[in-house]
CSV table of C-alpha atoms in Angstrom, one decimal:
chain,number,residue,atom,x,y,z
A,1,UNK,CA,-23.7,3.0,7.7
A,2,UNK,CA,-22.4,4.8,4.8
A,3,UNK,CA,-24.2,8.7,4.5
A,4,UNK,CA,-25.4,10.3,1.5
A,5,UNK,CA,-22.4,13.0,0.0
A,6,UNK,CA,-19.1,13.4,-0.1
A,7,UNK,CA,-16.8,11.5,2.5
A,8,UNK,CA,-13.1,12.0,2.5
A,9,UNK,CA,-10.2,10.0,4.5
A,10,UNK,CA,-6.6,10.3,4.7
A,11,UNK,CA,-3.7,8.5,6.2
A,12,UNK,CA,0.3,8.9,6.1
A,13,UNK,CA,1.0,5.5,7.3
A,14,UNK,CA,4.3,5.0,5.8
A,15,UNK,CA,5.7,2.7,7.7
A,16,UNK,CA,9.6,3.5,7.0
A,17,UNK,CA,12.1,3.5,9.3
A,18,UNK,CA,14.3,6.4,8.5
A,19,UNK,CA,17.6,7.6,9.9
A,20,UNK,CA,16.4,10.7,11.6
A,21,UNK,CA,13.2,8.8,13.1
A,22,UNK,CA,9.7,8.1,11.3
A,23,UNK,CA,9.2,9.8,8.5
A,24,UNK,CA,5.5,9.9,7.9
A,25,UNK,CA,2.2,12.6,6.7
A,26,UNK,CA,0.1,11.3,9.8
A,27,UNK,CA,-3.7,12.6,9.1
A,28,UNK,CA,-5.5,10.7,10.8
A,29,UNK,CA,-4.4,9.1,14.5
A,30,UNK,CA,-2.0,5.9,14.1
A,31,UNK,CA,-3.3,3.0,12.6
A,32,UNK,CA,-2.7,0.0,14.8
A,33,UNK,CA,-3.9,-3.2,13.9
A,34,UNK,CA,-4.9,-5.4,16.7
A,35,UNK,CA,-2.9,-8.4,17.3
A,36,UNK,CA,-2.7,-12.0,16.1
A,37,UNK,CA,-3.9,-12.5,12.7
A,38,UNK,CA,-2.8,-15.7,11.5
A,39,UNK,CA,-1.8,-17.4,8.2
A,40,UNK,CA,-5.5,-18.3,7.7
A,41,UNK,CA,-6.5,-14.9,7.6
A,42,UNK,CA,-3.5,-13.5,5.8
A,43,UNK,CA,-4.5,-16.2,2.7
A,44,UNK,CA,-7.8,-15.1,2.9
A,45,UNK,CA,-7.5,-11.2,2.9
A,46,UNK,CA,-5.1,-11.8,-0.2
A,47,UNK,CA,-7.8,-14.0,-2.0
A,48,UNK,CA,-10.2,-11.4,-1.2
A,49,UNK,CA,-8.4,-8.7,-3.2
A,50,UNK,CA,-7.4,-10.8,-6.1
A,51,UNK,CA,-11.2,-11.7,-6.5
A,52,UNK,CA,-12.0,-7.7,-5.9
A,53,UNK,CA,-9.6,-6.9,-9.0
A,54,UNK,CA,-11.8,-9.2,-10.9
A,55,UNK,CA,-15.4,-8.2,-9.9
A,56,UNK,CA,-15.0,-4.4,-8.8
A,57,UNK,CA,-16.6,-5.4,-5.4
A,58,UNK,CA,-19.8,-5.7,-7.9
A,59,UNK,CA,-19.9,-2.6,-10.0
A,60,UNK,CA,-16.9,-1.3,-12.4
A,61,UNK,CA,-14.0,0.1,-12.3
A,62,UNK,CA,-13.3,3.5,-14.0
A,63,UNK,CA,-10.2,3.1,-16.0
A,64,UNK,CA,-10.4,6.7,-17.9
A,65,UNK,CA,-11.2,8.5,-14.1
A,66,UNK,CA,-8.0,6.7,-13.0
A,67,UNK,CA,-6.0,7.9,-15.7
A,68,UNK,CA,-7.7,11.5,-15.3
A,69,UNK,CA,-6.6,11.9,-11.4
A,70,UNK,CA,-2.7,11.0,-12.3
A,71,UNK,CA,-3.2,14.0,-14.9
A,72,UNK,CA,-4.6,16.2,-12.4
A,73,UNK,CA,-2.9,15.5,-9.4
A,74,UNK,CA,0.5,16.4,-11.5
A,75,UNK,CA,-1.1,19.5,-12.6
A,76,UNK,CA,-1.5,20.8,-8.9
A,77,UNK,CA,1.8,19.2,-7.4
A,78,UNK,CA,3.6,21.2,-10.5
A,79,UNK,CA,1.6,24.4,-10.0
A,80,UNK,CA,2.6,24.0,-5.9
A,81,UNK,CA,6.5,23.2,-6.8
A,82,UNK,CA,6.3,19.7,-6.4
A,83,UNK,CA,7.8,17.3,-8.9
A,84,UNK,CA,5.1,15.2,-11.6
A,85,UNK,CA,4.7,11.8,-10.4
A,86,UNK,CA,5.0,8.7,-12.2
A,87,UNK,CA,2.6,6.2,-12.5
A,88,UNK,CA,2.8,2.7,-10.6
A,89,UNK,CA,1.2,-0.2,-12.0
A,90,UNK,CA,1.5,-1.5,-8.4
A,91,UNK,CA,0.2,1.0,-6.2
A,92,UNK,CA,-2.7,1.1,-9.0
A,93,UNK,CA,-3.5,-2.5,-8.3
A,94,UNK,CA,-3.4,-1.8,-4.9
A,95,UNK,CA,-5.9,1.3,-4.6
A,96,UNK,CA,-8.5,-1.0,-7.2
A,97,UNK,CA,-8.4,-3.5,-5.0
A,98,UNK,CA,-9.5,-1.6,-1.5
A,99,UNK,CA,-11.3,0.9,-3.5
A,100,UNK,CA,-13.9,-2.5,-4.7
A,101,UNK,CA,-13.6,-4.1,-1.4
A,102,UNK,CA,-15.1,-1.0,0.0
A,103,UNK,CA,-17.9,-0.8,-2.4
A,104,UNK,CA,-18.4,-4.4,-2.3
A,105,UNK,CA,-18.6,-4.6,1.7
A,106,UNK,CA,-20.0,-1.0,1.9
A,107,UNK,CA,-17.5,1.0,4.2
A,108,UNK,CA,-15.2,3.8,4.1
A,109,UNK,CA,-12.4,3.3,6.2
A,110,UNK,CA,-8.3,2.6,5.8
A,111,UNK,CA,-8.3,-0.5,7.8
A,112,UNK,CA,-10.7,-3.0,7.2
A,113,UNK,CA,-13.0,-5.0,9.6
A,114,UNK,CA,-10.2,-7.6,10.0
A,115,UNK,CA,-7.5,-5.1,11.0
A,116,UNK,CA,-5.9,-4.8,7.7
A,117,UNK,CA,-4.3,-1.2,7.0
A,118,UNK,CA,-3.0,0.4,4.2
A,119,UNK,CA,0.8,-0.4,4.4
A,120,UNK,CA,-0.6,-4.7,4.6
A,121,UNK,CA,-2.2,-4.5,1.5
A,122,UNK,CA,0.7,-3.1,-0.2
A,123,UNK,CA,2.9,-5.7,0.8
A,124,UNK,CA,0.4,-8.4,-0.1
A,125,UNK,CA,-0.7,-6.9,-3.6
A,126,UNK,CA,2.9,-5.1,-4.4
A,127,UNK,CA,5.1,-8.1,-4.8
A,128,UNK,CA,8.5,-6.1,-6.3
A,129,UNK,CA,7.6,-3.0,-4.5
A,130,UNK,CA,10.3,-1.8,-1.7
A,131,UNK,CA,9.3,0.9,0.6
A,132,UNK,CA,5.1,1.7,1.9
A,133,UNK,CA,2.8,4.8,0.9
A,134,UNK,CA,0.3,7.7,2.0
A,135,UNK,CA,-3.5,6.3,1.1
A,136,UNK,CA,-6.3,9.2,0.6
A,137,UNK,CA,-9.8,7.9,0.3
A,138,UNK,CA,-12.8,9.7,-1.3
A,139,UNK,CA,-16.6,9.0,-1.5
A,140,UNK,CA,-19.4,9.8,-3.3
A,141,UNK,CA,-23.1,8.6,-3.5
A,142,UNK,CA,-25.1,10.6,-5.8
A,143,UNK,CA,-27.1,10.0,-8.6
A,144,UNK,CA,-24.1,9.5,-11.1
A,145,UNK,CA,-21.0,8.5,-11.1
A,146,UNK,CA,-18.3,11.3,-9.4
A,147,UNK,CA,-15.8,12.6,-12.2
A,148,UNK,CA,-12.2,12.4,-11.5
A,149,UNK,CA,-12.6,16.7,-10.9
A,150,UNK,CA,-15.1,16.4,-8.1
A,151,UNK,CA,-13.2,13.4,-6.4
A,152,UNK,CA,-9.9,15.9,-7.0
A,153,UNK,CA,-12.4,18.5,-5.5
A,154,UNK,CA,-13.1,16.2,-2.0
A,155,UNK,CA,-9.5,15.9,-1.6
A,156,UNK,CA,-8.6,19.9,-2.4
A,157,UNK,CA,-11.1,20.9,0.5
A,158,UNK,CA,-9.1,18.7,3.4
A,159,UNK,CA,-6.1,20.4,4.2
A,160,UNK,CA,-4.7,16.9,5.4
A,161,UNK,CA,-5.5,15.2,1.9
A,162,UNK,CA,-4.0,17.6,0.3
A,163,UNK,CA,-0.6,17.8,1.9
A,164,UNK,CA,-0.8,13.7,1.1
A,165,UNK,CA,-1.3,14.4,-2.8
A,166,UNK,CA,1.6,17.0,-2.7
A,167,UNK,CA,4.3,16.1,-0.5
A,168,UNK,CA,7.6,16.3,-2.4
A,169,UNK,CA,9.1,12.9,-1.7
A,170,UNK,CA,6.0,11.5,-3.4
A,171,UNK,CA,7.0,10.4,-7.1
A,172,UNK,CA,4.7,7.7,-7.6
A,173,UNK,CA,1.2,7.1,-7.5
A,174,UNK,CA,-1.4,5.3,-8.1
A,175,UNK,CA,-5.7,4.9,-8.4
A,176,UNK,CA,-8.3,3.4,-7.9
A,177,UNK,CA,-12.0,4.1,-8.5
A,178,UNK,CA,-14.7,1.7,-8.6
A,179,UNK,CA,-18.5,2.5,-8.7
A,180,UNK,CA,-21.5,0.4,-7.8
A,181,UNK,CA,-25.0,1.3,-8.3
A,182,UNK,CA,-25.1,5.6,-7.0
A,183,UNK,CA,-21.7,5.2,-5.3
A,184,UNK,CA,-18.1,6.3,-6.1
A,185,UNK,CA,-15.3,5.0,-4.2
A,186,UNK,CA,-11.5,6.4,-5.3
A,187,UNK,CA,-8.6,4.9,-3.6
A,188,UNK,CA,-5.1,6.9,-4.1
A,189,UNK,CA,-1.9,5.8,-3.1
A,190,UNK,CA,1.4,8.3,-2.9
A,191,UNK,CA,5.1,6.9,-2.4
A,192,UNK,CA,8.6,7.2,-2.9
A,193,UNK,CA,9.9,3.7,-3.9
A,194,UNK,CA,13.0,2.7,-2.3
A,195,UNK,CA,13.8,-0.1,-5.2
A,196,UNK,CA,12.5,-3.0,-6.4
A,197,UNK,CA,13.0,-6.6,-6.6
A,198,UNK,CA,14.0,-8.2,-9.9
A,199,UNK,CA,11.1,-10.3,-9.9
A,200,UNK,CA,8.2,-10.7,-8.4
A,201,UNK,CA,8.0,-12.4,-5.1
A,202,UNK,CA,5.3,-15.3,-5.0
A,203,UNK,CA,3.0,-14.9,-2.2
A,204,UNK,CA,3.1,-18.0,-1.1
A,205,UNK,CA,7.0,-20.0,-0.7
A,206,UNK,CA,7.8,-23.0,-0.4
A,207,UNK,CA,11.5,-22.9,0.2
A,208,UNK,CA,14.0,-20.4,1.2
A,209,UNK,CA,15.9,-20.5,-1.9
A,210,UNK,CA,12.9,-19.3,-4.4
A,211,UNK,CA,13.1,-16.5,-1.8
A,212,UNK,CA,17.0,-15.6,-1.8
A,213,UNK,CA,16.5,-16.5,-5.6
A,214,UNK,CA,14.8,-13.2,-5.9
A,215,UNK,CA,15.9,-10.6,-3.4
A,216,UNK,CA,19.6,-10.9,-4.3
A,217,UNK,CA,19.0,-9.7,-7.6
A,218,UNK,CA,16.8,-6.2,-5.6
A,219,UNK,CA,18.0,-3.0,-7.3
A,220,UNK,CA,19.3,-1.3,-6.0
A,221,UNK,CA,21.6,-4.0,-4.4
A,222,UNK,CA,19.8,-5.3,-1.1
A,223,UNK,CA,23.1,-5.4,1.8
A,224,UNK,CA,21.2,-7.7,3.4
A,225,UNK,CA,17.4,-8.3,4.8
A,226,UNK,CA,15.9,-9.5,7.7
A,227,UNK,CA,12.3,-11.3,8.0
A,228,UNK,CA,9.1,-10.5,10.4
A,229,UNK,CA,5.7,-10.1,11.3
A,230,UNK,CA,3.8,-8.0,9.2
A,231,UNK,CA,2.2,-6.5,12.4
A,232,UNK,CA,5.9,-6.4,14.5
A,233,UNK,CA,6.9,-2.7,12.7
A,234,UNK,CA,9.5,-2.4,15.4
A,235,UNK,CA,11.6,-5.4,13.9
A,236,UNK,CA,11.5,-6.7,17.4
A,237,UNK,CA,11.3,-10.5,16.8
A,238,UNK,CA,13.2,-10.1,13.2
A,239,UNK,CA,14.6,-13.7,11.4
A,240,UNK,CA,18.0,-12.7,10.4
A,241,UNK,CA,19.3,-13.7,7.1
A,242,UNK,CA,21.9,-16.2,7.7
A,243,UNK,CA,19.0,-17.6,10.6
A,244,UNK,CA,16.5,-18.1,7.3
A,245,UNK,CA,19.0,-19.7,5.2
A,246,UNK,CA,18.4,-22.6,7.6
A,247,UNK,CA,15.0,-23.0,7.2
A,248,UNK,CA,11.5,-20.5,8.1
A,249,UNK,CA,9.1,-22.3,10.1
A,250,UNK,CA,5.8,-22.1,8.6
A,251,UNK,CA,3.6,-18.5,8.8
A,252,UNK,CA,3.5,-15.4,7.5
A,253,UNK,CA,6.3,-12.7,7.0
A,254,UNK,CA,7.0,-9.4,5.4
A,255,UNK,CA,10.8,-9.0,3.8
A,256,UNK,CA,12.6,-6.3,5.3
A,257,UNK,CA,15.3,-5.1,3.7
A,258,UNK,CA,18.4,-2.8,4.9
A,259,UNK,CA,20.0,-1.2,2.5
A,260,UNK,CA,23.6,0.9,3.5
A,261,UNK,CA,24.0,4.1,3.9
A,262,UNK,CA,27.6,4.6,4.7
A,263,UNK,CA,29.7,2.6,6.7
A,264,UNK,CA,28.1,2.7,9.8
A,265,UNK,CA,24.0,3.5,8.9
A,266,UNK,CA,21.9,1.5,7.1
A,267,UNK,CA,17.8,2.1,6.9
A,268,UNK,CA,15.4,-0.7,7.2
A,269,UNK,CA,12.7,-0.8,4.8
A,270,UNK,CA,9.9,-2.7,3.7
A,271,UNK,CA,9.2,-5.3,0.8
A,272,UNK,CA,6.2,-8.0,0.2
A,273,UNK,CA,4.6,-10.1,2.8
A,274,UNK,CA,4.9,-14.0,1.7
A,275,UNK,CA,3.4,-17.2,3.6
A,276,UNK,CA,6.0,-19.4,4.0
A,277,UNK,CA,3.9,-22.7,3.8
């Protein structure tokens, strides 16, 4: 049950595996999402966002609140030596579309009541976007609409928010706000790209070439990427390149890329998540 007031949540799950270890602004405990989730549910969480971006989860979304929050989250990362950041079309889409499906199923939470976190709707909304991102939630029922200061205003009194809106390696972002009836949701969503693909990658494939058609044209070049379950972070069960160029079976996948380093290190990263079909 959602209480009158201000509500605030904040998560670093950027799932990134970096060469030193996990790199990551961890502020609330680890988000793990329980296990098997098929294809059925995979389709249906994506049609559920797409249909969010279109209905605001039953209210509106605030374009000019959006817009406000990227000028004054810039404004305190610059005044606290951290870089501007640019806006992403992507992560935008992205925050919209949780930031409606909370006001449209009435909870405030980072992973929905089917297990979905943060990092899964990125890869199912973003579908040129390499690399995951920090998500800060805010929430508001009063009797108007919160302005983009007092959502800037929840997020400046949690220390935890706050080092989310101005870690340095941030230089994108992204926002959502959608309002229904005396309550103000506002989604934002913090990363540091690692490329992108040259096109976007459909969600659901029907043969492996559409999908090699597209991630060897990734810039920065792509050395090579592997494929696996969106919920196996570990890479454990990963579909190696020349394995896929055979033939996926049918289910759902997220693109992992590994990009070089030097001649011994690469990183692996993280692209969209298709349903091969």
């Amino acid at each position: 049950m959602l209480t009158a007031g201000p509500s605030l949540i904040a998560s670093g799950v950027a799932r990134r595996s970096l060469l030193a270890g996990i790199g990551s602004l961890v502020a609330l405990p680890a988000i793990a999402s329980p296990p098997g989730i098929g294809p059925e549910a995979w389709v249906a969480y994506e049609a559920r966002l797409r249909a969010r971006l279109v209905d605001a989860g039953g209210g509106r979304f605030d374009a000019l609140a959006e817009r406000r929050l990227l000028d004054l989250t810039n404004a305190a990362r610059v005044s606290n030596g951290a870089g501007a950041c640019g806006w992403s079309d992507e992560l935008a889409l992205t925050a919209r579309a949780h930031a409606a499906d909370l006001a449209d199923r009435g909870y405030v939470e980072h992973l929905t009541p089917e297990g979905f976190d943060p990092t899964h709707r990125i890869g199912v909304l973003a579908r040129r976007m390499i690399g995951s991102a920090s998500e800060n939630i805010a929430y508001r029922q009063a009797s108007s609409p919160a302005s983009a200061q007092e959502l800037m205003g929840i997020w400046r009194g949690s220390e935890r928010h706050w080092v989310n809106l101005l870690a340095p390696a941030h230089d994108h972002v992204g926002f959502g706000v959608a309002i229904r009836g005396d309550r103000t949701y506002c989604v934002g969503l913090y990363a540091h790209p690692d490329g992108e693909l040259a096109a976007p990658l459909p969600f659901k494939i029907n043969t492996v070439a559409a999908l090699s058609n597209v991630l060897d044209r990734g810039s920065p070049h792509i050395e090579s990427f592997s494929f696996t379950d969106p919920l196996d972070e570990a890479a454990r069960l990963a579909v190696g390149q020349d394995a896929a160029a055979t033939g996926l079976t049918p289910g759902v996948y997220q693109v992992r890329p590994r990009m070089r380093v030097d001649a011994r290190r690469y990183q692996i990263l993280w692209g969209p998540i298709f349903v091969r079909v």
